[in-house]
C-alpha positions as a printed NumPy array, in Angstrom:
array([[-49.619,   9.966, -61.893],
       [-47.186,  11.545, -64.336],
       [-47.885,  11.851, -68.025],
       [-45.582,  10.513, -70.727],
       [-45.478,  11.778, -74.293],
       [-43.58 ,   9.575, -76.742],
       [-42.782,  11.619, -79.847],
       [-41.71 ,  10.068, -83.166],
       [-39.693,  12.61 , -85.095],
       [-36.862,  12.3  , -87.608],
       [-36.762,   8.518, -87.35 ],
       [-36.402,   8.309, -83.594],
       [-38.73 ,   8.067, -80.617],
       [-38.213,  10.264, -77.551],
       [-40.041,  10.015, -74.252],
       [-40.917,  13.097, -72.238],
       [-42.192,  12.6  , -68.675],
       [-43.977,  15.441, -66.867],
       [-45.911,  15.815, -63.613],
       [-48.415,  18.684, -64.056],
       [-48.095,  20.171, -67.532],
       [-45.945,  20.24 , -70.64 ],
       [-45.742,  22.798, -73.424],
       [-45.167,  21.307, -76.876],
       [-43.564,  23.448, -79.545],
       [-40.603,  24.421, -81.693],
       [-39.068,  26.819, -79.138],
       [-36.105,  25.414, -77.252],
       [-37.657,  26.475, -73.914],
       [-40.705,  24.216, -74.46 ],
       [-41.012,  21.129, -72.258],
       [-41.369,  18.979, -75.377],
       [-39.231,  20.649, -78.086],
       [-39.93 ,  19.54 , -81.66 ],
       [-37.828,  20.364, -84.732],
       [-40.467,  20.048, -87.474],
       [-41.406,  23.269, -89.301],
       [-45.037,  22.077, -89.204],
       [-45.029,  22.682, -85.432],
       [-45.659,  26.187, -84.101],
       [-43.212,  27.801, -81.651],
       [-45.723,  27.187, -78.838],
       [-48.087,  24.619, -80.283],
       [-50.072,  22.906, -77.494],
       [-50.241,  22.283, -73.748],
       [-50.816,  18.988, -71.991],
       [-52.127,  19.626, -68.467],
       [-53.265,  17.639, -65.486],
       [-56.712,  18.715, -64.279],
       [-59.032,  17.532, -61.509],
       [-60.686,  15.149, -63.979],
       [-57.473,  13.809, -65.529],
       [-55.246,  14.961, -68.372],
       [-56.284,  17.342, -71.152],
       [-54.771,  18.641, -74.38 ],
       [-55.204,  22.25 , -75.483],
       [-54.098,  23.735, -78.792],
       [-52.691,  27.231, -78.192],
       [-53.238,  28.794, -81.592],
       [-51.066,  26.538, -83.75 ],
       [-51.062,  27.104, -87.517],
       [-51.075,  23.439, -88.558],
       [-53.334,  22.103, -85.801],
       [-53.347,  19.576, -83.021],
       [-54.987,  16.214, -83.672],
       [-56.371,  13.431, -81.511],
       [-57.036,  10.149, -83.357],
       [-56.934,  12.021, -86.656],
       [-59.486,  14.724, -85.715],
       [-58.428,  18.341, -85.221],
       [-59.058,  19.533, -81.653],
       [-58.769,  22.693, -79.609],
       [-59.4  ,  21.337, -76.084],
       [-59.945,  17.66 , -75.38 ],
       [-59.59 ,  15.257, -72.429],
       [-56.864,  12.662, -72.862],
       [-56.987,   8.959, -72.143],
       [-54.165,   6.505, -71.7  ],
       [-52.805,   5.465, -75.096],
       [-54.187,   8.477, -77.007],
       [-52.689,   8.907, -80.499],
       [-51.783,  12.583, -81.019],
       [-50.326,  14.655, -83.829],
       [-48.77 ,  18.107, -83.624],
       [-48.634,  19.4  , -87.19 ],
       [-46.952,  16.453, -88.929],
       [-45.291,  15.011, -85.805],
       [-46.933,  11.931, -84.336],
       [-46.988,  11.22 , -80.621],
       [-48.475,   8.811, -78.104],
       [-49.758,   9.957, -74.713],
       [-49.68 ,   7.617, -71.725],
       [-50.344,   7.93 , -68.024],
       [-47.77 ,   6.227, -65.835],
       [-49.568,   4.062, -63.325],
       [-47.39 ,   2.839, -60.496],
       [-47.93 ,  -0.854, -59.995],
       [-48.246,  -1.938, -56.41 ],
       [-46.856,  -5.236, -55.262],
       [-49.029,  -7.803, -53.557],
       [-47.289,  -7.004, -50.257],
       [-48.117,  -3.283, -50.62 ],
       [-51.752,  -4.116, -51.401],
       [-51.938,  -6.406, -48.361],
       [-50.396,  -3.834, -46.026],
       [-52.687,  -1.075, -47.269],
       [-55.737,  -3.303, -46.755],
       [-54.916,  -4.019, -43.105],
       [-56.41 ,  -1.883, -40.371],
       [-53.213,  -2.125, -38.311],
       [-51.209,   1.116, -38.301],
       [-47.943,   0.966, -40.232],
       [-44.833,  -0.136, -38.33 ],
       [-43.193,   3.275, -38.439],
       [-46.12 ,   4.867, -36.608],
       [-46.309,   2.054, -34.031],
       [-42.56 ,   1.928, -33.324],
       [-42.445,   4.659, -30.604],
       [-45.274,   2.963, -28.709],
       [-43.524,  -0.403, -28.912],
       [-40.248,   1.096, -27.676],
       [-42.049,   2.677, -24.72 ],
       [-43.775,  -0.594, -23.783],
       [-40.614,  -2.701, -24.073],
       [-38.581,  -0.169, -22.085],
       [-41.217,   0.047, -19.348],
       [-41.461,  -3.741, -19.059],
       [-37.652,  -3.994, -18.897],
       [-37.405,  -1.36 , -16.15 ],
       [-40.169,  -3.066, -14.135],
       [-38.459,  -6.465, -14.501],
       [-35.136,  -4.985, -13.372],
       [-36.792,  -3.298, -10.376],
       [-38.539,  -6.557,  -9.415],
       [-35.258,  -8.492,  -9.647],
       [-33.475,  -5.883,  -7.498],
       [-36.201,  -5.962,  -4.848],
       [-36.189,  -9.775,  -4.837],
       [-32.385,  -9.904,  -4.464],
       [-32.46 ,  -7.487,  -1.522],
       [-35.247,  -9.474,   0.138],
       [-33.296, -12.707,  -0.294],
       [-30.146, -11.132,   1.26 ],
       [-32.051, -10.057,   4.395],
       [-34.015, -13.249,   5.014],
       [-32.204, -15.804,   7.16 ],
       [-31.624, -19.125,   5.49 ],
       [-32.54 , -22.392,   7.129],
       [-28.932, -23.623,   7.006],
       [-27.69 , -20.378,   8.585],
       [-30.351, -20.601,  11.298],
       [-29.253, -24.153,  12.187],
       [-25.581, -23.166,  12.318],
       [-26.439, -20.263,  14.617],
       [-28.528, -22.568,  16.851],
       [-25.704, -25.127,  17.072],
       [-23.223, -22.427,  18.014],
       [-25.53 , -21.285,  20.84 ],
       [-25.999, -24.851,  22.069],
       [-22.226, -25.513,  22.161],
       [-21.396, -22.541,  24.334]])
């Protein structure tokens, strides 16, 4: 689940989406670059950990704040109100919504169609080949067996001689 940091700076809001971590700071090479002089060059890091997301201040002069309290390292929750120096931000975790069809399919114990497709192709092909072989054998049998009408015609020809 990616993290999203919405930063409100200079009258506009910008969204920054990141997968594992994001460095916030004034340097242009930061993942979340901020222009305010109250922000240090490398101010803080947002990182994804085994337990969720966390925020770590990396020695900023004007501090990193969560809900108004200065922090050094703190776990983040969805909707956390942050501040880097004088710049306000909102942290969110993007949760992919699943449709009702996706929930139903994932709840079934039947393997997904893509995994079952090769087996189905094999079965259908085998049944088709067997049906074709049976039809061929039946046609050959029918060609060899004398018909009742043919047997009568042959008997009449013998009787007339």
